Each structure stands twice: as C-alpha cells, then as structure tokens.
Coordinates of C-alpha atoms in Angstrom, one line a residue:
M1 CA -9.0 10.5 13.9
T2 CA -9.3 10.0 15.9
R3 CA -8.5 9.5 21.1
Y4 CA -11.7 8.0 21.7
S5 CA -11.6 6.8 25.3
R6 CA -9.5 8.5 20.0
G7 CA -11.3 6.9 23.8
R8 CA -13.5 9.6 26.4
A9 CA -15.4 10.5 29.7
V10 CA -18.7 8.8 29.9
A11 CA -21.3 10.1 32.4
A12 CA -24.8 9.0 33.2
A13 CA -27.4 8.3 30.5
L14 CA -30.1 10.9 29.7
A15 CA -33.0 10.9 32.2
T16 CA -35.5 11.2 29.5
V17 CA -34.9 8.6 26.8
L18 CA -35.8 9.5 23.2
A19 CA -38.7 7.8 21.7
L20 CA -36.5 5.8 19.3
I21 CA -34.9 3.9 22.2
A22 CA -37.7 4.0 24.8
A23 CA -38.6 0.3 24.5
P24 CA -37.7 -1.9 27.5
R25 CA -34.1 -3.0 27.5
T26 CA -35.1 -6.6 27.0
A27 CA -37.3 -6.0 24.0
V28 CA -36.4 -3.1 21.7
A29 CA -39.2 -2.1 19.4
A30 CA -38.1 -2.5 15.8
P31 CA -38.3 0.6 13.6
A32 CA -40.3 0.4 10.4
A33 CA -38.1 -1.1 7.7
Q34 CA -37.4 0.9 4.5
P35 CA -36.9 -1.0 1.2
L36 CA -33.3 -0.9 -0.1
S37 CA -32.6 -0.6 -3.8
W38 CA -29.3 -2.3 -4.5
G39 CA -27.3 -1.1 -7.5
S40 CA -23.8 -0.5 -8.9
C41 CA -21.1 0.7 -6.5
V42 CA -19.2 2.5 -9.3
R43 CA -19.8 6.3 -9.1
G44 CA -17.9 7.3 -12.2
P45 CA -15.0 6.4 -14.6
D46 CA -12.4 7.3 -11.9
D47 CA -14.0 5.3 -9.1
S48 CA -11.3 2.6 -8.7
A49 CA -12.7 1.7 -5.3
G50 CA -16.1 1.2 -6.8
R51 CA -14.7 -1.1 -9.4
E52 CA -12.9 -3.1 -6.8
L53 CA -16.2 -3.5 -4.8
E54 CA -18.0 -4.7 -7.9
A55 CA -15.2 -7.2 -8.6
A56 CA -15.7 -8.5 -5.1
G57 CA -19.4 -9.0 -5.8
A58 CA -20.6 -5.9 -3.8
R59 CA -23.8 -4.0 -4.5
C60 CA -24.5 -0.5 -3.0
A61 CA -27.6 1.3 -1.7
R62 CA -28.5 4.5 0.1
L63 CA -30.8 4.7 3.1
A64 CA -32.7 7.9 4.1
V65 CA -32.4 8.5 7.9
P66 CA -33.7 11.4 10.0
L67 CA -31.2 14.2 10.4
D68 CA -32.8 14.7 13.9
H69 CA -34.0 11.4 15.3
T70 CA -36.4 13.2 17.6
R71 CA -38.2 14.4 14.5
P72 CA -38.5 11.3 12.4
G73 CA -40.8 13.1 9.9
G74 CA -38.4 16.0 9.3
R75 CA -35.4 16.5 7.2
T76 CA -33.4 13.4 6.1
V77 CA -29.9 12.7 5.2
T78 CA -28.5 9.6 3.4
V79 CA -26.4 6.8 4.8
A80 CA -24.5 4.8 2.2
L81 CA -24.0 1.1 2.5
A82 CA -22.5 -1.8 0.5
R83 CA -23.1 -5.5 0.8
I84 CA -21.0 -8.4 -0.4
P85 CA -23.6 -11.3 -0.2
A86 CA -22.8 -14.6 1.3
A87 CA -21.4 -17.1 -1.3
D88 CA -22.2 -20.1 0.8
T89 CA -26.0 -19.6 1.0
A90 CA -26.6 -23.1 2.3
H91 CA -24.6 -22.3 5.4
R92 CA -25.3 -18.6 5.7
I93 CA -25.0 -17.3 9.3
G94 CA -26.4 -13.7 8.9
T95 CA -25.1 -10.2 8.3
L96 CA -21.8 -8.9 9.6
V97 CA -21.5 -5.1 9.8
V98 CA -18.1 -3.4 9.8
N99 CA -17.0 -0.1 11.2
E100 CA -13.4 1.0 10.5
G101 CA -13.0 3.6 13.2
G102 CA -11.9 7.2 13.1
P103 CA -14.3 8.6 14.2
G104 CA -15.5 9.3 10.7
D105 CA -13.5 6.8 8.7
P106 CA -15.3 5.6 5.5
V107 CA -16.1 1.9 5.5
I108 CA -17.4 0.9 2.2
D109 CA -14.2 1.3 0.1
F110 CA -12.4 -1.1 2.5
L111 CA -15.0 -3.9 2.4
P112 CA -13.1 -6.1 -0.1
A113 CA -10.1 -6.2 2.2
R114 CA -12.2 -7.2 5.2
R115 CA -13.8 -9.9 3.1
T116 CA -10.4 -11.3 2.2
A117 CA -9.4 -11.4 5.9
L118 CA -12.5 -13.4 6.8
G119 CA -11.4 -16.2 4.5
A120 CA -13.8 -19.1 4.2
T121 CA -15.9 -17.7 7.1
G122 CA -16.7 -14.7 5.0
A123 CA -18.5 -16.8 2.5
R124 CA -21.2 -17.5 5.2
F125 CA -22.0 -13.9 5.9
D126 CA -23.5 -11.0 4.1
L127 CA -20.7 -8.5 4.7
V128 CA -22.0 -5.0 5.1
G129 CA -20.1 -1.7 5.3
V130 CA -22.0 1.4 6.4
D131 CA -20.4 4.8 5.9
P132 CA -21.5 6.7 9.0
R133 CA -23.5 9.9 8.5
F134 CA -21.5 12.7 7.1
T135 CA -18.6 10.5 6.0
G136 CA -17.5 8.6 2.9
R137 CA -20.3 8.1 0.4
S138 CA -23.0 9.3 2.8
T139 CA -24.3 12.9 3.0
P140 CA -21.1 15.0 3.5
L141 CA -20.3 17.5 6.2
D142 CA -17.5 19.9 5.1
C143 CA -16.6 23.1 7.0
G144 CA -14.3 24.4 4.2
W145 CA -11.1 24.1 6.2
E146 CA -7.6 24.6 4.7
T147 CA -6.3 21.6 6.7
G148 CA -6.9 17.9 6.8
S149 CA -6.7 17.8 10.7
Y150 CA -7.2 20.1 13.6
F151 CA -4.3 18.3 15.3
R152 CA -1.4 20.6 16.2
S153 CA 1.2 20.7 18.9
A154 CA 1.2 23.7 21.2
G155 CA 4.8 24.4 20.5
H156 CA 7.5 25.4 23.0
D157 CA 6.1 28.6 24.5
R158 CA 3.0 30.6 25.3
A159 CA 3.0 32.4 22.0
G160 CA 2.9 29.1 20.2
F161 CA 0.0 27.9 22.3
R162 CA -1.9 31.1 21.5
R163 CA -1.3 30.5 17.7
T164 CA -2.8 27.0 17.9
A165 CA -5.7 28.2 20.0
A166 CA -6.5 30.9 17.4
L167 CA -6.4 28.2 14.7
E168 CA -8.7 25.9 16.6
Q169 CA -11.1 28.8 17.3
D170 CA -11.1 29.7 13.6
L171 CA -11.9 26.1 12.6
A172 CA -14.8 26.1 14.9
R173 CA -16.0 29.4 13.6
R174 CA -15.9 28.1 10.0
C175 CA -18.1 25.2 10.9
R176 CA -20.7 27.4 12.6
T177 CA -20.9 29.9 9.8
R178 CA -20.7 27.7 6.7
A179 CA -24.3 27.4 5.5
D180 CA -24.2 23.7 4.3
A181 CA -22.4 22.5 7.5
R182 CA -23.9 24.4 10.5
D183 CA -27.3 22.6 10.3
L184 CA -25.6 19.2 10.3
L185 CA -23.2 19.8 13.1
P186 CA -25.6 19.2 16.1
H187 CA -26.5 15.8 14.7
A188 CA -23.0 14.3 14.3
S189 CA -22.7 12.0 17.3
T190 CA -22.0 8.4 18.0
R191 CA -25.5 8.0 19.5
N192 CA -27.0 9.2 16.2
V193 CA -24.8 6.8 14.2
A194 CA -26.1 4.0 16.5
R195 CA -29.6 5.1 15.7
D196 CA -28.8 5.0 12.0
L197 CA -27.3 1.5 12.4
E198 CA -30.6 0.3 13.9
L199 CA -32.4 1.6 10.9
V200 CA -29.9 -0.2 8.7
R201 CA -30.6 -3.4 10.6
A202 CA -34.3 -3.1 10.1
A203 CA -33.8 -2.3 6.4
L204 CA -31.7 -5.4 6.0
G205 CA -34.5 -7.5 7.5
E206 CA -32.3 -8.9 10.3
Q207 CA -33.4 -9.5 13.9
R208 CA -29.8 -9.3 15.0
L209 CA -26.5 -8.1 13.5
S210 CA -23.0 -9.5 14.0
Y211 CA -20.5 -6.7 14.3
L212 CA -16.8 -6.0 13.7
G213 CA -15.6 -2.7 15.1
I214 CA -12.1 -1.3 14.8
S215 CA -10.7 1.4 17.1
Y216 CA -13.5 4.1 17.4
G217 CA -15.7 1.3 15.9
T218 CA -15.4 -0.5 19.2
Y219 CA -17.0 2.5 21.0
L220 CA -19.7 2.6 18.4
G221 CA -20.4 -1.1 19.0
E222 CA -20.5 -0.6 22.8
V223 CA -22.9 2.4 22.4
Y224 CA -25.1 0.4 20.0
T225 CA -25.4 -2.5 22.5
A226 CA -26.4 -0.1 25.3
M227 CA -29.0 1.7 23.2
F228 CA -30.4 -1.4 21.5
P229 CA -29.8 -4.4 23.7
G230 CA -30.5 -7.8 22.2
R231 CA -29.8 -6.6 18.6
T232 CA -26.3 -8.0 18.3
D233 CA -25.1 -11.6 17.7
R234 CA -21.4 -12.1 17.3
M235 CA -19.2 -9.1 18.3
V236 CA -15.6 -8.5 17.6
L237 CA -14.0 -5.4 19.0
D238 CA -10.4 -4.6 17.8
G239 CA -8.5 -1.9 19.6
V240 CA -10.9 -1.6 22.5
H241 CA -12.1 1.6 24.1
E242 CA -13.4 1.5 27.6
P243 CA -16.1 4.2 27.8
G244 CA -15.3 5.0 31.4
H245 CA -11.8 6.1 30.3
L246 CA -13.0 8.4 27.6
A247 CA -10.7 11.4 28.0
P248 CA -11.8 15.0 28.1
W249 CA -10.1 15.6 24.8
P250 CA -9.1 13.2 22.0
E251 CA -5.6 11.9 22.8
Y252 CA -5.0 12.9 26.4
G253 CA -3.3 10.3 28.4
T254 CA -1.5 8.3 25.7
E255 CA 1.9 10.0 25.9
S256 CA 3.7 7.1 27.4
A257 CA 2.2 4.6 25.0
N258 CA 3.2 6.7 22.1
E259 CA 6.7 7.1 23.5
A260 CA 7.1 3.4 23.9
A261 CA 6.0 2.9 20.3
L262 CA 8.5 5.5 19.2
R263 CA 11.4 3.9 21.1
H264 CA 10.4 0.6 19.6
W265 CA 10.8 2.1 16.1
A266 CA 14.0 3.8 17.1
A267 CA 15.6 0.5 18.0
W268 CA 14.5 -0.9 14.6
A269 CA 16.1 2.1 12.8
A270 CA 19.3 1.9 14.8
A271 CA 19.8 -1.7 13.8
R272 CA 19.7 -0.4 10.2
N273 CA 21.8 2.7 10.7
G274 CA 23.9 1.8 7.7
T275 CA 20.8 2.2 5.5
Y276 CA 19.1 5.2 7.1
G277 CA 21.8 7.0 9.0
L278 CA 19.6 8.1 11.9
G279 CA 21.7 6.8 14.7
A280 CA 23.5 3.7 15.9
S281 CA 21.4 3.2 19.1
A282 CA 17.8 3.8 20.0
D283 CA 18.8 6.8 22.1
D284 CA 20.7 8.2 19.1
V285 CA 17.7 7.9 16.8
L286 CA 15.5 9.5 19.4
A287 CA 18.0 12.3 19.6
T288 CA 17.7 12.8 15.9
V289 CA 14.0 13.1 16.2
A290 CA 14.4 15.6 19.1
G291 CA 16.8 17.6 16.9
I292 CA 14.3 17.7 14.1
A293 CA 11.6 18.9 16.4
G294 CA 13.9 21.5 18.0
A295 CA 15.0 22.8 14.6
S296 CA 11.4 23.3 13.6
A297 CA 10.8 25.5 16.6
H298 CA 13.6 27.9 15.5
R299 CA 12.7 27.9 11.8
P300 CA 10.0 26.0 9.9
L301 CA 11.4 23.1 7.8
R302 CA 10.9 23.4 4.1
V303 CA 9.9 20.2 2.4
G304 CA 9.0 20.8 -1.2
D305 CA 6.3 23.4 -1.2
Y306 CA 5.4 23.0 2.5
L307 CA 6.8 24.7 5.6
L308 CA 6.7 22.4 8.6
D309 CA 6.8 24.2 11.9
E310 CA 6.9 23.2 15.6
H311 CA 3.1 22.7 15.5
V312 CA 3.2 20.2 12.6
V313 CA 6.4 18.1 13.0
P314 CA 5.2 16.3 16.1
V315 CA 2.0 15.5 14.3
L316 CA 3.9 13.6 11.7
F317 CA 5.8 11.5 14.2
Y318 CA 2.7 10.8 16.1
G319 CA 0.5 10.0 13.1
V320 CA 2.7 7.3 11.7
L321 CA 2.8 5.1 14.8
G322 CA 0.6 2.1 15.3
A323 CA 1.2 0.1 12.1
D324 CA 4.2 -2.0 13.4
T325 CA 5.1 -3.5 10.1
E326 CA 8.4 -3.6 8.3
A327 CA 7.0 -1.6 5.3
T328 CA 5.7 1.2 7.4
D329 CA 8.8 1.2 9.7
A330 CA 10.8 1.7 6.6
Q331 CA 8.6 4.6 5.4
I332 CA 9.0 6.3 8.8
A333 CA 12.7 6.0 8.6
V334 CA 12.7 7.6 5.1
M335 CA 10.4 10.3 6.3
T336 CA 12.7 11.0 9.3
G337 CA 15.7 11.2 6.9
T338 CA 13.8 13.7 4.8
L339 CA 13.0 15.9 7.8
K340 CA 16.6 15.6 9.0
K341 CA 17.9 16.9 5.7
A342 CA 15.4 19.8 5.8
A343 CA 16.6 20.6 9.3
T344 CA 20.3 20.5 8.5
E345 CA 20.4 21.8 5.0
G346 CA 17.4 24.2 5.0
R347 CA 15.4 22.3 2.4
A348 CA 14.5 18.8 1.2
E349 CA 12.3 17.3 -1.5
P350 CA 9.5 15.2 -0.1
D351 CA 9.9 11.4 -0.2
P352 CA 7.0 9.4 -1.7
A353 CA 5.1 9.1 1.6
L354 CA 5.4 12.8 2.5
A355 CA 4.5 13.7 -1.1
E356 CA 1.1 12.1 -0.5
L357 CA 0.6 12.9 3.2
L358 CA 1.4 16.6 3.3
P359 CA -1.3 17.7 0.9
S360 CA -3.9 15.6 2.9
L361 CA -2.7 17.2 6.2
L362 CA -1.9 20.8 5.2
S363 CA -4.4 21.7 2.5
A364 CA -8.2 21.7 1.8
Q365 CA -7.9 18.3 0.3
G366 CA -8.7 16.6 3.6
S367 CA -11.3 19.2 4.8
A368 CA -14.4 17.0 4.6
Y369 CA -12.8 14.1 6.5
A370 CA -11.4 16.4 9.2
S371 CA -14.7 18.3 9.6
A372 CA -16.8 15.2 10.1
Q373 CA -14.3 13.6 12.5
T374 CA -14.0 16.8 14.6
A375 CA -17.8 17.1 14.7
F376 CA -18.1 13.6 16.2
L377 CA -15.3 14.2 18.7
C378 CA -16.8 17.5 19.9
A379 CA -20.2 15.8 20.3
D380 CA -18.9 12.8 22.2
T381 CA -16.0 14.2 24.1
P382 CA -16.2 18.0 24.1
G383 CA -13.7 18.5 26.9
P384 CA -13.1 21.9 28.6
H385 CA -14.3 25.1 27.1
D386 CA -11.6 27.1 28.8
A387 CA -8.3 27.3 26.8
E388 CA -6.4 27.9 30.0
V389 CA -7.2 24.3 31.1
F390 CA -5.3 23.1 28.0
W391 CA -2.4 25.4 28.6
H392 CA -1.9 24.1 32.1
A393 CA -2.2 20.5 30.9
V394 CA 0.5 21.2 28.2
Q395 CA 2.8 22.7 30.8
R396 CA 2.4 19.8 33.2
S397 CA 3.2 17.3 30.6
R398 CA 6.0 19.1 28.8
H399 CA 8.9 18.1 31.0
R400 CA 8.1 14.3 31.0
H401 CA 6.9 14.2 27.5
P402 CA 8.6 16.9 25.4
L403 CA 7.6 15.6 22.0
F404 CA 4.1 14.3 22.6
G405 CA 3.0 16.2 25.7
P406 CA 2.4 19.6 24.0
L407 CA 0.7 17.7 21.1
L408 CA -1.7 15.4 23.0
N409 CA -2.7 18.0 25.7
N410 CA -3.3 20.9 23.3
T411 CA -6.5 22.7 22.7
T412 CA -9.0 21.5 20.0
P413 CA -11.9 23.1 18.1
C414 CA -14.2 21.5 20.7
A415 CA -13.2 24.2 23.2
F416 CA -15.0 26.7 20.9
W417 CA -17.8 24.4 19.8
D418 CA -21.5 24.6 20.9
P419 CA -22.3 22.2 23.7
P420 CA -23.5 18.8 22.6
R421 CA -27.2 18.1 22.5
E422 CA -26.9 14.8 24.4
G423 CA -24.8 13.5 27.2
P424 CA -22.6 10.4 26.7
T425 CA -23.9 6.9 26.8
T426 CA -23.7 4.7 29.8
V427 CA -22.5 1.3 28.6
D428 CA -23.6 -1.1 31.3
G429 CA -24.8 -4.7 31.4
D430 CA -22.7 -7.5 30.0
T431 CA -22.4 -8.5 26.4
P432 CA -20.5 -11.5 25.0
A433 CA -17.8 -10.3 22.7
L434 CA -14.3 -11.1 21.4
M435 CA -11.9 -8.3 22.2
L436 CA -8.5 -7.8 20.6
N437 CA -5.6 -5.6 21.6
A438 CA -1.8 -5.4 21.4
T439 CA 0.1 -4.7 24.6
G440 CA 1.9 -1.7 23.1
D441 CA -1.0 -0.2 21.2
P442 CA -0.2 3.6 21.0
R443 CA -3.8 4.6 20.1
V444 CA -5.8 2.7 22.7
P445 CA -3.5 1.7 25.6
Y446 CA -3.8 -1.9 26.7
N447 CA -5.2 -1.0 30.1
E448 CA -8.4 0.4 28.4
A449 CA -9.0 -3.0 26.7
Q450 CA -8.5 -4.8 30.0
A451 CA -10.9 -2.4 31.7
M452 CA -13.6 -3.1 29.0
H453 CA -13.0 -6.8 29.3
T454 CA -13.6 -6.5 33.1
R455 CA -16.8 -4.4 32.4
W456 CA -18.2 -7.3 30.2
P457 CA -17.3 -10.5 32.2
S458 CA -18.7 -12.8 29.5
S459 CA -16.3 -11.4 26.9
R460 CA -13.0 -13.0 25.9
M461 CA -9.7 -11.2 25.2
I462 CA -7.0 -11.9 22.6
T463 CA -3.8 -10.2 23.6
V464 CA -1.0 -9.7 21.1
T465 CA 2.2 -9.5 23.2
D466 CA 5.3 -7.5 22.3
S467 CA 3.4 -5.6 19.6
F468 CA 2.9 -1.9 19.0
R469 CA 0.1 -2.4 16.5
H470 CA -3.2 -0.6 16.7
A471 CA -5.9 -3.0 15.4
V472 CA -4.5 -6.5 14.9
Y473 CA -7.1 -8.3 12.8
G474 CA -6.8 -8.3 9.0
T475 CA -4.5 -9.0 6.1
D476 CA -2.1 -6.1 6.3
Y477 CA -0.8 -7.2 9.8
G478 CA -1.3 -10.8 9.0
N479 CA -1.2 -12.4 12.4
A480 CA -2.5 -15.9 11.8
C481 CA -3.1 -16.6 15.5
V482 CA -5.5 -13.6 15.7
N483 CA -7.1 -14.1 12.4
D484 CA -7.8 -17.8 12.9
A485 CA -9.3 -17.2 16.3
V486 CA -11.6 -14.4 15.1
N487 CA -12.7 -16.4 12.1
A488 CA -13.4 -19.5 14.2
Y489 CA -15.5 -17.4 16.6
L490 CA -17.5 -15.8 13.8
A491 CA -18.1 -19.2 12.1
S492 CA -19.2 -21.0 15.3
G493 CA -20.6 -18.3 17.5
N494 CA -18.7 -19.8 20.4
L495 CA -16.2 -17.6 22.2
P496 CA -12.9 -19.2 23.2
P497 CA -13.2 -20.9 26.6
T498 CA -10.4 -18.7 28.0
D499 CA -8.5 -15.6 27.1
L500 CA -5.8 -16.1 24.5
K501 CA -2.3 -14.7 23.9
C502 CA -0.8 -14.3 20.5
T503 CA 2.8 -13.2 19.7
A504 CA 3.6 -10.3 17.4
S505 CA 3.8 -11.3 13.8
R506 CA 6.8 -9.3 12.5
P507 CA 9.3 -11.7 11.0
D508 CA 12.5 -9.6 11.5
R509 CA 11.9 -8.6 15.2
V510 CA 15.0 -7.5 17.0
D511 CA 15.2 -8.9 20.5
S512 CA 16.7 -5.7 21.9
M513 CA 13.6 -3.8 20.8
R514 CA 11.6 -5.1 23.8
T515 CA 10.5 -2.2 25.9
T516 CA 7.9 -1.4 28.6
S517 CA 5.2 1.2 28.4
A518 CA 7.4 3.5 30.5
D519 CA 10.0 3.6 27.7
V520 CA 9.8 5.6 24.6
V521 CA 9.2 4.5 19.7
R522 CA 9.9 3.0 16.3
P523 CA 9.1 2.8 12.6
T524 CA 10.6 1.0 9.5
I525 CA 11.7 1.2 5.8
V526 CA 13.1 -1.4 3.5
N527 CA 14.1 0.2 0.2
G528 CA 12.9 1.1 -3.3
T529 CA 9.9 -0.8 -4.2
E530 CA 8.6 -1.2 -0.7
L531 CA 7.9 2.5 -0.6
G532 CA 4.9 1.7 -2.7
H533 CA 3.0 0.7 0.5
L534 CA 1.6 4.3 0.8
D535 CA -2.1 3.5 1.4
G536 CA -1.5 2.0 4.8
L537 CA 0.7 4.8 6.0
R538 CA -1.7 7.4 4.7
E539 CA -4.4 5.8 6.7
W540 CA -2.3 6.1 9.9
L541 CA -2.0 9.8 9.3
R542 CA -5.8 10.3 9.2
L543 CA -5.9 11.8 12.7
P544 CA -6.8 11.2 15.5
H545 CA -7.5 7.6 14.4
R546 CA -9.1 6.3 17.6

C-alpha cells in the first residue's frame, strides 16, 4: 500500500487547531504520560514472529489512545508497541522509533531485522516499533472484503472500467455498513497516527524521539514534525515523499518510473533467456509481458484455482517492482513464465511465489490489511468523487502507458468514501534529516525526494544511482555505502557535511540495463533454492506500498 505523494495533494492546515496540538510551535505541551506494562511478545504457540522478537530481547506493551482525539475522555483503541532495549546502556543515545510504510504496514514483527541493520549503533538505542492504529497487533479495522487489495486495472474498454468502479463502490459500501468497522473509519488518518505517536513518546518518557520512516513512513514523519515541532532528534527518511506532490489518488503519476523499472528487469531476464525463455532482448521480454496482459483481456488466465483477468494481471507486474535484487528478479521471471504458460496453454500451476501471493491478493485472507490501508488513503488523499474523472485519466494515459496507465489512473474506493474529517497537513519549516532515495525508485519517483530535500534545506540526501530499489536502507538490499552512512549519522547525530552518492549494490549488474526514467522494467530469478525468498516478494505485493 500503498502512492503516498503511495505520495498526495497537501493543502492548507486547518484554521482551527485541535486542542492536542494547540501549543505554540516552539513549545509543544506534553500530554499526560500513561504507564506502560511491558511483557511477552508471544501471543500463542503459532506466533513465530513473537518468538523471534523475544529472541532479540524485545518486550511488548499496549497503549490506550483516544479513538477521537477531540474527545480524549471518550472511547479508546489500543496501539501495540515493542521495544528492544539498548544493550550499551553506558552510551545510550535515546529511543529510535520505526515506521515501515504502507500506509498500514505492521512494524513490530520486523523490528529484529531493523535491529540487525543498525549494527553496533543499534546497541545504543532503545529500538521501538509501533503498529499504527488499526494495523498489525493494534486494534484492527476489517471491512470483511473478499480481496487483499482494492488495486485493479481499468481494463481495455468502458465495460471493464465500469466493472472495477462497481467493485470499488462495493468495497466502500462494505466498510460503511460493517458494524465493527464503520465507527473506526473516520479516525484512520496520518494525523491521528501522529497524535498517537506523541502519546507513545510521552509514555516512553522521552523529550524527543529519533525516527526512521520508510516509504509512507516518511510522510508520517513529516506530518509528525509539523504537528509536534521540537519533538524529534535524529531523523532518517527512506523513500521520501514530498507532501506538495501528494497525488489525488494513490499511484497517479508513477507510470514512467514503473515502466523504467520494468524495462530494467526485462534486460536482466533477456540476458538469461536460456534459463527463463522470456525473450532474447529487453523489447522481446516486454512483448512477452504485453502478450500476457493482452491474453488476459480476451480470456482470464487460469493459475491453479484462480482466474486472473485483465484487471488483476497488471497488478501482479506492478506489485513485484521495487526490490531490485537478484532473488526477486528471479522470482518475477518465474512468475512471468507461469503466466505465459497460462496464456498459451490455457492453464498453469502456480509457482511458489504465486502460490503464496494469490491467496493474499484475491481472497479474504488480506482483508484486514487492505481495509486499514484503504481507510488511511481515503482520509489523507481522497481524490475525486466523480468516477468520470478517473475514466478520462485512464483514457489519457492508455496510449503512452498501456500496461500501467489503466492501473495507476483507475478509480478507488475513495471515490465512494465519506469525506475526511480533516484537511491534509501543511509541512513547513525546516527540519534536519537524512533522506535516502534511489534514482529509479518506482514507488516514490526521485524528483519527489529532491523536492522534499529542497523544502528542508538543512537536510542531507543520499542518492543511490543506477538503482530501481524502493527503500534502500537495511539488510535485504545490503548497500554498505547507505547503511554505513545512516548508522554513522544515528550514532553521532551529525549529518554529512554534503549530500552523498552511493552506487547500486547488485553484484551481477548488466551494463546494458542502464535506462532513463523515460524508458520502460525488470525482475530476476536464480533457480531452485533461491525461490525460498518469498517473504520479501510477498511484502512488495502488499499494495499500494507507498
């Protein structure tokens, strides 16, 4: 989930500021701190993530926060958090809070991986993960959908667009009419998550928080600094949204960036045509992809128990972009081979990746995640409420962007949602921060990160060149240049004196894969055992992922 620019359109702040944030910008009044009761993170015998947290030394707690922050004495919901305490207590720096993006991605279960990425620096921080309201281990919001994402392509004609509009309208209706969801919906917004985060800060007993935000988490960090100035210490923003570029609906405007990432993958696959048989050149591989999409418009592709039509196939190709590793490129090539077989032979058995991904995308299994993510998107970037606006946008983009245009410009449930209770946040001022972005990022185009860097002149930017990765800090991408610079900043508190450039970290890069943002894709697979890297690929298909 998602774009938030995953990015969105930010207007003026509210004229009347809620009491929670009414203190002067230079001195925000601290909320009354609640005591936290830390205990086991294991929720039951099948909670492998909880056991991993405990092995990493984490303890978990739950914080009661107002459902409606304008009524602090009213109904509450719970926000779950986990903490891995600093091991080097003699040199402890403070608390580092993480948000993994989405919007709506759970955070707690990924905390051990973030602790590993921090290396020796991590020993000096209490590392805290907070599952935002209505996500992960916090109070859930579930509209009872039969899908794990609202994301669908408009298809090739007006009839297809009407089918998807009917789907989106039904998803919105289910959220409005489901008893245990409708009362929560008006209170799912980034501004309320920021308010919850301020209560977490007070409960932790910290005057200021250090913050690591990934993807949508960069937007949350920006909103938090605007609503609660002076409450942040060291800030790392990875995959950077610029609030002034927040689109009127989730992924609008990223067609070229996604096409460039797809061509990048196509060149990788073409260099391994003997293994995957998708085409001997990037153009040939892209023609294979276009053929699969075209076949799905004539007849849904049967993959195992699932029928993949023209509304779903583009979602699969979009969703797997942004990892830019050999393992995921290989998985994408295998997935493409599976879809090619279904298109030419009428049926295919799912490969290991699709066997895990399709149930998440096309069944009720992913309903809670999709419901919460959509609620945040519709609150922060509702977009037009006239389906015809989307239809005209689809038609304008179709010729130049035949695969991604009808997908990224299509209608969403937000067109049928109740209007948000608050306007978007104005992110002004200047906050020191370390910003990270790849030049070929398909989720948050590089120019958004550049614009945010300009908005905050005291920030510094680390640019990863020749890379199509979304979110570059961490162990799965493994870019030592990026990781070392981030960890040095977190340890010292000193931003680099100038902006930095790092090169992409893929070891088997093909020189001919260099493309510009005006070009068009690429994924990878290696063979056999490397297909075990399903967790990372599954995360990329949690849409929209901005």
